[in-house]
Coordinates of C-alpha atoms and ligand atoms in Angstrom, one line a residue:
M9 CA 78.0 -107.7 77.1
T10 CA 76.0 -106.8 74.0
Q11 CA 74.1 -110.1 73.8
H12 CA 72.5 -109.3 77.1
R13 CA 71.0 -106.1 75.7
L14 CA 70.1 -107.3 72.2
P15 CA 67.9 -110.2 71.1
I16 CA 70.2 -113.1 70.2
S17 CA 69.3 -113.1 66.5
Q18 CA 70.1 -109.4 66.2
T19 CA 73.4 -110.0 68.0
L20 CA 74.4 -112.8 65.8
K21 CA 73.4 -110.8 62.7
S22 CA 75.6 -107.9 63.6
A23 CA 78.3 -110.3 64.6
L24 CA 78.2 -112.0 61.3
L25 CA 78.2 -108.7 59.5
L26 CA 81.1 -107.3 61.5
G27 CA 83.0 -110.6 61.4
A28 CA 82.6 -110.8 57.7
S29 CA 83.9 -107.3 57.1
L30 CA 86.9 -108.1 59.4
L31 CA 87.6 -111.2 57.5
A32 CA 87.4 -109.5 54.2
A33 CA 90.0 -107.0 55.4
P34 CA 92.2 -108.6 58.1
A35 CA 92.6 -106.2 61.0
L36 CA 95.9 -104.2 61.0
K37 CA 94.8 -101.8 63.7
A38 CA 93.6 -102.6 67.2
E39 CA 90.1 -104.0 67.2
T40 CA 87.4 -102.4 69.2
G41 CA 85.6 -104.5 71.9
A42 CA 82.5 -104.7 69.7
Q43 CA 84.5 -106.1 66.8
T44 CA 86.2 -108.7 69.0
E45 CA 82.9 -109.8 70.5
A46 CA 81.5 -110.1 67.0
I47 CA 84.4 -112.4 66.0
Y48 CA 83.7 -114.4 69.2
Q49 CA 80.0 -114.7 68.2
Q50 CA 80.9 -115.8 64.7
H51 CA 83.6 -118.3 65.4
C52 CA 83.4 -119.4 69.1
A53 CA 79.8 -119.0 70.3
S54 CA 78.4 -122.1 68.7
C55 CA 80.7 -124.3 70.9
H56 CA 81.5 -122.1 73.9
G57 CA 78.1 -120.4 74.2
T58 CA 76.9 -116.9 73.2
D59 CA 77.5 -115.9 76.9
R60 CA 80.8 -117.8 77.2
L61 CA 79.3 -120.2 79.7
G62 CA 80.3 -123.2 77.7
G63 CA 78.4 -125.7 75.5
M64 CA 80.1 -128.5 73.6
G65 CA 83.3 -126.6 74.4
P66 CA 84.4 -125.4 77.9
A67 CA 83.3 -122.1 79.5
L68 CA 85.5 -119.2 78.5
L69 CA 85.3 -116.9 81.6
P70 CA 88.3 -115.7 83.6
E71 CA 87.5 -118.1 86.5
N72 CA 87.4 -121.1 84.2
L73 CA 90.6 -120.1 82.4
S74 CA 92.6 -119.4 85.5
R75 CA 94.7 -122.5 84.9
L76 CA 95.6 -121.6 81.3
R77 CA 98.1 -118.9 80.6
Q78 CA 96.8 -116.3 78.1
A79 CA 99.7 -117.0 75.7
E80 CA 98.6 -120.6 75.6
A81 CA 95.0 -119.6 75.0
E82 CA 96.3 -117.6 72.0
S83 CA 98.1 -120.6 70.6
V84 CA 95.0 -122.9 71.1
I85 CA 92.9 -120.3 69.1
A86 CA 95.5 -120.2 66.4
A87 CA 96.5 -123.9 66.2
G88 CA 93.5 -125.7 67.6
R89 CA 93.6 -128.6 70.1
P90 CA 94.6 -132.0 68.7
A91 CA 92.2 -134.8 69.3
T92 CA 89.4 -132.4 70.2
Q93 CA 86.8 -130.5 68.1
M94 CA 88.6 -127.3 68.7
P95 CA 89.7 -126.1 65.1
A96 CA 92.7 -123.9 64.3
F97 CA 91.8 -120.3 63.4
G98 CA 95.4 -119.3 62.5
D99 CA 94.5 -119.2 58.8
T100 CA 91.2 -117.6 59.2
L101 CA 91.9 -114.8 61.7
S102 CA 94.8 -112.3 61.8
Q103 CA 97.2 -112.5 64.7
E104 CA 95.8 -109.3 66.0
S105 CA 92.3 -110.8 66.1
V106 CA 93.6 -113.9 67.8
T107 CA 95.2 -111.7 70.5
A108 CA 92.1 -109.6 70.8
L109 CA 90.0 -112.7 71.2
A110 CA 92.3 -114.1 73.9
N111 CA 92.1 -110.7 75.7
F112 CA 88.3 -110.7 75.4
I113 CA 87.8 -114.2 77.0
Y114 CA 90.0 -113.2 80.0
Q115 CA 87.8 -110.2 80.8
P116 CA 84.8 -110.7 83.1
P117 CA 81.5 -110.2 81.2
E118 CA 79.7 -106.9 81.8
V119 CA 76.8 -108.8 83.3
T120 CA 77.7 -111.4 86.0
P121 CA 76.5 -114.7 84.7
V122 CA 73.6 -116.3 86.6
W123 CA 73.4 -120.0 87.4
G124 CA 70.5 -120.6 89.6
E125 CA 67.6 -123.0 89.9
Q126 CA 66.3 -122.5 86.4
E127 CA 69.6 -122.9 84.7
I128 CA 70.4 -126.0 86.8
L129 CA 67.0 -127.6 86.0
S130 CA 67.3 -126.8 82.3
S131 CA 70.7 -128.5 82.1
H132 CA 69.5 -131.8 83.6
L133 CA 70.0 -134.8 81.3
L134 CA 68.6 -138.2 82.1
P135 CA 69.4 -140.7 79.4
H136 CA 68.8 -143.7 81.7
P137 CA 66.6 -143.1 84.7
K138 CA 66.9 -145.4 87.7
G139 CA 65.5 -148.8 87.0
S140 CA 65.8 -148.6 83.2
L141 CA 69.1 -150.6 82.9
P142 CA 69.9 -154.2 84.0
D143 CA 71.2 -154.8 87.5
E144 CA 73.9 -157.2 86.5
P145 CA 77.4 -156.1 85.2
V146 CA 77.8 -156.5 81.4
F147 CA 81.4 -157.8 81.8
E148 CA 83.2 -160.2 84.2
A149 CA 85.6 -158.8 86.7
D150 CA 85.9 -158.3 90.5
M151 CA 83.6 -155.2 90.6
M152 CA 85.2 -154.2 93.9
N153 CA 88.7 -154.1 92.4
L154 CA 88.0 -151.9 89.5
F155 CA 90.0 -148.7 89.0
L156 CA 88.9 -145.6 87.2
V157 CA 91.7 -143.6 85.6
V158 CA 91.0 -140.0 84.7
E159 CA 92.9 -139.0 81.6
I160 CA 93.0 -135.2 81.5
G161 CA 95.1 -135.1 78.2
D162 CA 92.0 -135.8 76.1
H163 CA 89.2 -135.8 78.7
H164 CA 88.5 -139.5 78.9
V165 CA 88.1 -142.0 81.7
T166 CA 89.4 -145.6 81.5
V167 CA 87.8 -148.4 83.5
L168 CA 90.6 -150.8 84.5
D169 CA 90.4 -154.4 85.8
G170 CA 92.4 -154.4 89.1
D171 CA 93.1 -158.1 88.9
T172 CA 94.4 -158.4 85.4
M173 CA 95.4 -154.7 85.1
E174 CA 93.8 -154.6 81.7
P175 CA 91.6 -151.7 80.5
I176 CA 88.0 -152.8 80.1
H177 CA 86.4 -149.6 78.7
R178 CA 87.3 -146.0 77.8
F179 CA 84.8 -143.2 77.5
A180 CA 84.8 -139.4 76.9
S181 CA 84.2 -137.4 80.0
R182 CA 83.1 -133.8 80.4
Y183 CA 85.9 -131.2 79.9
A184 CA 88.4 -131.0 82.7
L185 CA 87.3 -133.4 85.4
H186 CA 88.8 -132.4 88.8
G187 CA 88.9 -133.9 92.2
G188 CA 88.2 -137.6 93.0
P189 CA 85.2 -139.2 91.4
K190 CA 82.9 -140.4 94.2
Y191 CA 81.3 -143.9 94.3
S192 CA 77.9 -144.9 95.6
P193 CA 78.2 -147.0 98.8
D194 CA 77.7 -150.3 96.8
G195 CA 80.3 -149.3 94.2
R196 CA 77.9 -149.6 91.3
Y197 CA 77.7 -145.9 90.4
V198 CA 80.4 -143.2 90.2
Y199 CA 79.9 -139.5 90.2
F200 CA 82.3 -137.2 88.4
G201 CA 82.7 -133.4 88.8
S202 CA 84.1 -131.1 86.1
R203 CA 85.7 -127.7 86.6
D204 CA 82.9 -126.3 84.4
G205 CA 80.2 -127.5 86.9
W206 CA 79.0 -130.7 85.3
I207 CA 78.2 -133.7 87.5
T208 CA 78.0 -137.0 85.6
K209 CA 76.5 -140.1 87.2
Y210 CA 77.9 -143.3 85.5
D211 CA 76.7 -146.9 85.9
L212 CA 79.7 -149.2 86.1
Y213 CA 77.5 -152.3 85.6
N214 CA 76.3 -151.1 82.2
L215 CA 79.2 -148.8 81.3
K216 CA 76.8 -145.9 80.6
V217 CA 76.2 -142.3 81.7
V218 CA 72.8 -142.4 83.4
A219 CA 72.3 -138.7 84.4
E220 CA 74.0 -135.4 84.2
V221 CA 73.4 -131.9 85.5
R222 CA 75.4 -128.6 85.6
A223 CA 75.6 -127.4 89.2
G224 CA 77.5 -124.2 88.5
I225 CA 79.7 -122.3 86.2
N226 CA 83.0 -122.9 87.9
M227 CA 82.8 -125.9 90.3
R228 CA 85.4 -127.2 92.8
N229 CA 84.3 -130.7 93.6
I230 CA 81.4 -132.9 94.6
A231 CA 80.7 -135.2 97.6
V232 CA 78.3 -138.1 98.0
S233 CA 76.6 -138.6 101.4
A234 CA 77.5 -141.7 103.4
D235 CA 74.1 -143.3 102.8
G236 CA 74.5 -142.6 99.1
N237 CA 71.3 -140.5 98.9
Y238 CA 72.6 -137.1 98.2
V239 CA 75.3 -135.4 96.0
M240 CA 76.6 -132.0 97.1
A241 CA 78.4 -129.6 94.7
A242 CA 80.8 -126.9 95.8
N243 CA 81.0 -123.8 93.5
Y244 CA 83.4 -120.9 93.0
L245 CA 80.9 -119.3 90.6
P246 CA 78.3 -118.6 91.6
H247 CA 78.9 -118.6 95.4
T248 CA 76.7 -121.6 96.1
L249 CA 76.5 -125.2 97.4
V250 CA 74.0 -127.3 95.5
L251 CA 72.2 -130.4 96.7
F252 CA 71.0 -133.2 94.4
D253 CA 69.1 -136.4 94.9
A254 CA 71.7 -139.0 94.0
T255 CA 69.2 -141.2 92.3
N256 CA 68.7 -139.2 89.1
L257 CA 70.6 -136.0 90.0
G258 CA 67.3 -134.1 90.6
L259 CA 67.9 -130.7 92.1
M260 CA 66.9 -130.4 95.8
D261 CA 68.4 -127.1 97.0
V262 CA 70.6 -124.2 96.0
I263 CA 72.3 -122.9 99.2
P264 CA 73.7 -119.3 98.9
V265 CA 77.0 -119.1 100.7
E266 CA 77.0 -116.0 102.8
N267 CA 77.8 -114.9 106.3
G268 CA 75.5 -113.0 108.6
T269 CA 76.4 -109.6 107.2
G270 CA 75.8 -110.3 103.5
D271 CA 79.3 -111.2 102.4
S272 CA 79.3 -114.1 100.0
S273 CA 82.1 -116.7 99.5
R274 CA 83.4 -119.1 97.0
V275 CA 83.4 -122.7 98.3
S276 CA 86.9 -124.3 98.3
A277 CA 85.5 -127.8 98.6
V278 CA 82.9 -130.0 100.1
Y279 CA 83.5 -133.3 101.8
A280 CA 81.2 -136.1 103.1
A281 CA 81.7 -136.8 106.9
P282 CA 80.2 -140.4 107.1
P283 CA 80.1 -140.9 110.9
R284 CA 78.5 -137.5 111.3
D285 CA 76.0 -138.1 108.5
S286 CA 76.8 -134.6 107.2
F287 CA 78.8 -132.7 104.7
I288 CA 81.6 -130.3 105.7
A289 CA 82.4 -127.3 103.4
A290 CA 85.6 -125.2 103.3
L291 CA 85.0 -121.6 102.4
K292 CA 87.5 -119.5 100.4
D293 CA 86.5 -115.9 101.4
I294 CA 84.8 -116.1 104.8
P295 CA 86.7 -117.4 107.9
E296 CA 84.1 -120.2 108.6
A297 CA 83.7 -123.9 108.0
W298 CA 80.2 -125.2 107.4
E299 CA 78.6 -128.5 108.5
I300 CA 75.5 -129.2 106.4
S301 CA 73.0 -131.9 107.2
V302 CA 69.9 -133.0 105.4
T303 CA 66.8 -134.1 107.3
D304 CA 63.5 -134.9 105.6
A305 CA 64.9 -133.3 102.4
K306 CA 65.6 -130.0 104.3
V307 CA 69.0 -128.6 104.6
N308 CA 70.5 -127.4 107.9
V309 CA 73.7 -125.3 108.0
R310 CA 75.9 -125.1 111.1
R311 CA 78.5 -122.3 110.8
M312 CA 81.7 -122.7 112.6
Q313 CA 83.7 -119.4 113.1
I314 CA 87.5 -119.6 112.7
D315 CA 90.0 -116.8 113.3
T316 CA 91.6 -117.3 109.8
L317 CA 90.8 -118.4 106.3
L318 CA 91.3 -122.1 105.8
D319 CA 91.9 -123.7 102.4
D320 CA 92.4 -127.4 102.3
F321 CA 90.9 -130.0 104.7
F322 CA 92.0 -133.3 106.2
F323 CA 89.7 -135.3 108.6
D324 CA 90.8 -137.7 111.3
P325 CA 89.4 -141.2 110.8
G326 CA 86.5 -140.7 113.2
Y327 CA 85.6 -137.3 111.7
E328 CA 86.0 -135.7 115.1
H329 CA 88.5 -133.2 113.9
V330 CA 89.3 -131.4 110.8
I331 CA 92.8 -129.9 110.0
G332 CA 92.8 -127.0 107.6
A333 CA 95.7 -125.1 106.0
A334 CA 95.8 -121.4 107.0
R335 CA 96.0 -119.1 104.0
D336 CA 99.4 -117.7 105.2
G337 CA 100.8 -121.2 104.2
K338 CA 102.5 -121.6 107.6
R339 CA 100.1 -123.3 109.9
G340 CA 97.6 -126.1 110.2
Y341 CA 94.5 -125.4 112.3
V342 CA 92.9 -128.4 114.1
I343 CA 89.2 -127.9 114.8
N344 CA 87.0 -130.0 116.9
L345 CA 84.0 -130.6 114.8
D346 CA 81.6 -131.0 117.8
T347 CA 82.5 -127.8 119.5
G348 CA 83.7 -125.8 116.5
N349 CA 86.7 -124.8 118.6
T350 CA 90.3 -124.6 117.3
I351 CA 92.2 -127.0 119.6
A352 CA 95.7 -126.8 118.1
K353 CA 97.8 -124.8 115.6
L354 CA 100.6 -126.8 114.0
P355 CA 103.7 -125.3 112.5
L356 CA 103.4 -126.5 108.8
P357 CA 105.5 -124.0 106.8
G358 CA 105.5 -124.3 103.0
M359 CA 101.7 -124.7 102.5
P360 CA 100.7 -128.3 103.4
H361 CA 98.5 -130.1 100.9
L362 CA 96.3 -131.6 103.6
G363 CA 93.7 -132.8 101.1
S364 CA 96.2 -135.5 100.1
G365 CA 97.2 -136.5 103.6
I366 CA 97.0 -140.1 104.8
T367 CA 97.2 -141.9 108.1
W368 CA 98.8 -145.1 109.5
E369 CA 99.8 -146.7 112.8
Y370 CA 103.3 -145.8 114.0
K371 CA 104.6 -147.2 117.3
G372 CA 101.0 -147.8 118.5
R373 CA 99.9 -144.3 117.7
R374 CA 98.0 -142.9 114.7
V375 CA 100.0 -140.5 112.6
M376 CA 99.1 -138.5 109.6
A377 CA 101.5 -137.4 106.8
T378 CA 101.1 -134.5 104.3
P379 CA 103.3 -133.2 101.5
H380 CA 103.8 -129.4 101.0
F381 CA 103.2 -127.3 97.9
R382 CA 106.1 -124.9 98.5
T383 CA 108.8 -126.9 100.3
G384 CA 110.4 -130.2 99.7
A385 CA 109.1 -131.9 102.8
V386 CA 106.6 -134.3 104.2
S387 CA 105.3 -133.5 107.7
I388 CA 104.4 -136.4 109.9
I389 CA 102.0 -135.5 112.8
D390 CA 101.0 -137.4 115.9
M391 CA 97.2 -137.3 115.9
D392 CA 96.9 -138.0 119.7
N393 CA 98.7 -134.8 120.7
W394 CA 98.8 -132.9 117.4
E395 CA 102.5 -132.5 117.3
V396 CA 104.7 -132.6 114.3
I397 CA 107.0 -135.6 115.0
K398 CA 109.1 -135.5 111.9
T399 CA 109.7 -133.3 108.9
L400 CA 111.1 -135.5 106.2
E401 CA 113.1 -133.8 103.5
T402 CA 112.2 -134.6 99.9
Q403 CA 113.7 -133.7 96.5
G404 CA 111.0 -131.0 95.9
P405 CA 107.4 -129.9 96.8
G406 CA 104.9 -132.8 96.4
F407 CA 101.2 -133.0 95.4
F408 CA 99.9 -136.5 96.3
M409 CA 100.6 -139.1 99.0
R410 CA 99.3 -142.7 99.1
S411 CA 99.5 -145.9 101.0
H412 CA 97.4 -148.9 102.0
E413 CA 96.8 -150.6 105.3
N414 CA 98.5 -153.7 104.0
S415 CA 101.5 -152.0 102.6
P416 CA 104.7 -151.1 104.6
Y417 CA 105.3 -148.1 102.3
A418 CA 103.9 -144.7 101.7
W419 CA 104.4 -143.0 98.3
V420 CA 104.9 -139.3 97.7
D421 CA 105.6 -137.5 94.4
V422 CA 107.9 -134.6 93.7
F423 CA 105.4 -132.8 91.5
F424 CA 107.1 -129.4 91.2
G425 CA 110.6 -128.4 90.2
P426 CA 113.6 -130.1 88.5
N427 CA 112.9 -133.5 90.2
K428 CA 109.2 -133.6 89.1
D429 CA 109.9 -137.0 87.5
K430 CA 110.8 -138.6 90.8
V431 CA 108.7 -140.4 93.4
H432 CA 109.8 -141.3 97.0
V433 CA 108.9 -144.5 98.8
I434 CA 108.8 -144.0 102.6
D435 CA 109.1 -146.9 105.1
K436 CA 106.1 -146.4 107.4
K437 CA 108.0 -148.0 110.4
T438 CA 111.2 -145.9 110.2
L439 CA 109.7 -142.8 108.6
E440 CA 112.7 -142.7 106.2
I441 CA 112.8 -142.6 102.4
V442 CA 114.0 -146.1 101.3
K443 CA 113.8 -145.8 97.5
T444 CA 113.4 -143.0 94.9
L445 CA 112.1 -144.0 91.5
Q446 CA 112.4 -142.1 88.3
P447 CA 110.2 -144.1 85.9
A448 CA 110.2 -141.7 82.9
P449 CA 113.0 -139.2 83.0
G450 CA 111.8 -135.6 82.3
K451 CA 108.1 -136.5 82.7
V452 CA 106.1 -135.8 85.9
A453 CA 105.5 -139.0 87.8
A454 CA 102.6 -138.6 90.3
H455 CA 99.6 -139.9 92.1
V456 CA 99.5 -143.5 93.3
E457 CA 96.5 -145.7 94.0
F458 CA 96.7 -149.3 95.5
D459 CA 94.5 -152.2 94.5
R460 CA 92.0 -153.4 97.1
D461 CA 94.5 -155.8 98.8
G462 CA 97.4 -153.4 98.8
K463 CA 99.5 -155.8 96.8
K464 CA 99.9 -153.8 93.6
L465 CA 99.7 -150.1 92.8
L466 CA 99.3 -147.7 89.9
L467 CA 101.5 -144.6 89.3
S468 CA 100.8 -142.0 86.6
V469 CA 103.3 -140.7 84.1
W470 CA 101.6 -137.4 83.7
D471 CA 102.1 -136.7 80.0
K472 CA 100.2 -136.7 76.8
D473 CA 102.4 -139.6 75.8
G474 CA 102.1 -141.0 79.2
A475 CA 101.2 -144.2 81.0
V476 CA 99.9 -145.8 84.1
I477 CA 102.7 -148.0 85.6
V478 CA 101.8 -151.1 87.6
Y479 CA 104.2 -151.8 90.5
D480 CA 104.4 -154.7 92.9
A481 CA 103.7 -153.0 96.2
D482 CA 106.2 -155.1 98.2
T483 CA 109.1 -155.6 95.9
L484 CA 108.7 -152.1 94.3
E485 CA 109.4 -153.7 90.9
E486 CA 107.7 -152.4 87.8
E487 CA 105.3 -155.0 86.2
K488 CA 103.9 -153.2 83.2
R489 CA 103.1 -149.9 81.6
I490 CA 99.6 -149.1 80.2
P491 CA 99.8 -146.2 77.7
M492 CA 97.4 -143.3 78.6
N493 CA 96.9 -139.7 77.7
K494 CA 98.0 -137.6 80.7
P495 CA 96.5 -139.9 83.3
S496 CA 95.9 -137.9 86.6
G497 CA 94.0 -139.6 89.4
K498 CA 93.3 -143.3 89.8
Y499 CA 90.5 -144.5 92.1
N500 CA 89.9 -148.0 93.3
V501 CA 86.3 -148.9 94.1
W502 CA 87.0 -151.0 97.2
N503 CA 89.5 -148.5 98.8
K504 CA 87.1 -145.6 98.2
I505 CA 83.9 -147.2 99.5
N506 CA 85.7 -148.6 102.5
Y507 CA 87.5 -145.3 103.4
E508 CA 90.9 -147.1 103.2
E509 CA 93.3 -145.3 105.5
G510 CA 96.0 -144.8 102.8
T511 CA 93.8 -143.1 100.2
S512 CA 91.8 -139.9 99.7
H513 CA 88.0 -139.9 100.4
Ligands
LIG97 FE1 93.2 -130.5 92.7 C1 91.6 -133.1 94.3 C2 92.0 -128.3 95.0 C3 95.1 -128.0 91.3 C4 94.4 -132.7 90.4 N1 92.1 -130.7 94.4 C5 91.5 -131.8 94.8 C6 90.6 -131.5 95.9 C7 90.7 -130.1 96.1 C8 91.6 -129.6 95.1 C9 90.0 -129.3 97.2 C10 89.8 -132.5 96.7 C11 88.4 -132.6 96.1 C12 87.9 -134.0 95.9 O1 88.6 -134.9 95.6 O2 86.7 -134.1 96.1 N2 93.5 -128.5 93.1 C13 93.0 -127.9 94.1 C14 93.4 -126.5 94.1 O3 93.1 -125.6 94.9 C15 94.5 -126.4 93.1 C16 95.9 -126.3 93.8 C17 94.4 -125.2 92.2 C18 93.2 -125.2 91.3 O4 93.2 -124.5 90.3 O5 92.1 -125.8 91.6 C19 94.4 -127.7 92.4 N3 94.5 -130.4 91.1 C20 95.1 -129.3 90.7 C21 96.0 -129.6 89.5 O6 96.7 -128.7 88.9 C22 95.9 -131.0 89.3 C23 97.3 -131.6 89.5 C24 95.5 -131.3 87.8 C25 94.1 -131.0 87.5 O7 93.4 -132.0 87.1 O8 93.6 -129.9 87.6 C26 94.9 -131.4 90.3 N4 93.1 -132.5 92.4 C27 93.7 -133.2 91.4 C28 93.3 -134.6 91.6 C29 92.5 -134.7 92.7 C30 92.4 -133.4 93.2 C31 93.8 -135.8 90.7 C32 92.0 -136.0 93.3 C33 93.0 -136.6 94.2 C34 92.6 -137.9 94.8 O9 93.4 -138.8 94.8 O10 91.5 -138.0 95.4

C-alpha cells in the first residue's frame, strides 16, 4: 500500500488532494486503486488507522471482516452504525466510491501487516497498575454470584447481580469481544479478548479497566493459567501465541507458531489445562496440538502430531484427554494428553461444536454431550469407553449447551435455521427432550448460564432489541426479562472459577 512507501504526511496530503477532487466531481467512472485509497485515508484512516489495523474503530482487513458480508459493509459505509461513532457517508460519497471503498477493505494490503514485540509493547495501556485501587468491592453483592453479560449489539458488558438479577453496572468494551471472558482464580479480575486482538483486564471490585494490550491483529481467544499468573492469546494474524504477565498485562513472550519445516499456522484457540499446569493450543493449518508450559518465565512447547487437522477442543474433567473435531466435520478425535496418541475416533457427523460440550453423571458413568453445527442433533458420548450412546434429534443445528451439577436439565439452542428461536430442555436422566421453549418468536434464543447454585438461569434473546431472560431452573418458568442489546454470552463468576461441569471453561 502507498502509505508503506511514502512518509505519512505526504500520503495524507496526496490523499486529501485526491479526495477533494473526487468530492468536487463525484465519480461516475470506476475509481483507480490510488483514488480509493485516497478516499480511505481522508475519511476512514483517522478511526480505522492509516494501515487499516484499527484505532478507535475496528481493523478493516479481510481477516477481521470475514464475518461481515461485503454488501453489509457497503451499507455501513453509506448509512453509518447507530449508537456508535461510525458516521454515514451516503451524502458525502458517491455510490461508486462507497462500493470501491468496500472492495478496497476486503483486499489484503500489499505489505503484510506486522504485529510483533514492538507493536504489542507500544499498545500497552495501564490506567490502574496493581496496588493502585482499593481491595474492597465498591458495591454490595455476592461477588461469587455475579454474571457478566457481553452485549455484542453495541459492544458493552453488563455486570449483573446473580441474587437479585438486577444490573449493577454497564461499560463499553473493545469492539467485537469473542470467546468467554476469563476470571482470575479469586474472581476479582476478568480478562476479555476482542477479535481485533485487544485484551482488557477489568477489576470487578472497582468496576474499572486496569490494563489493556493488543496481542495481535486478528485474535481468536485468551486463556488464563490455573494459578492466575499468566494470560495467553491465540492469534490468526499474525501466526503467534503471545504470553503476558497477568498482573499488569506486561509482555513476556511472542511464540511463532511453526512446524519443523517452516510452515506457519493460525491458532484456532488456546485453553488453560489446570491439573496439568499448562496451556493447550489448537492449530488451524498444521496437524498438531501444542501443550505450552511456563517455568521460571520461560516457555516450553510440546508438539503433539495428529493425522488430521483438528478445530475445536473439549477436555475431560481431569484434562487427561482432549477431543477435537476433524476438519472433515464427520469425526471426533480423542487424544491422550500424556502420550499424545489418538486413542479413539468417534463418528460425529455434522461438525460437532465440541467447545460448547458439557458433562454429567448418567447411570453411574460420565457422559459428555455436544451439539452440531450442521445437523439438528446432540451427540451423547460415554467418556469411559468413548462410544456415542445416543444421538438426540433436535429442531435444527445448535451452538451452545449448558447445565449445572445441581440441575436435572441440560439446555441446547437451535441457533441455525427456521427454528432458531427455540431452545430444548433435555432431562439428564432419560436423555430425552422434555420441553421446547420459544421465548421471543422470530428472534434467536441462545446461550444459557446458570447461577452459582444451579437454581436460576439466564437465556439470551440474541437481538438488538433483545433481552436476557431469567428462568427458574427447576420449574422452567420465566421470572423476568432484562432488556439488552444483542446479549451473547453470560458468565457466572463461581461457575467459571470452580470449573463447574455444566459450563464452558
Ligand atoms: Fe465463537 C467461544 C470459535 C463464531 C460466540 N468460539 C468460542 C471459542 C472458540 C470459538 C474457539 C472458545 C474460546 C473461549 O471461550 O476461550 N466461534 C468460533 C468459530 O470458529 C466460529 C464458528 C467462526 C468465527 O468466525 O470465529 C465462531 N462465536 C461465533 C459467532 O458467530 C458467535 C455466535 C457470535 C460472536 O460473538 O462472534 C460466537 N463464541 C461465541 C461465544 C463464546 C464463543 C458467546 C463463549 C461461549 C462460552 O459460553 O464460553
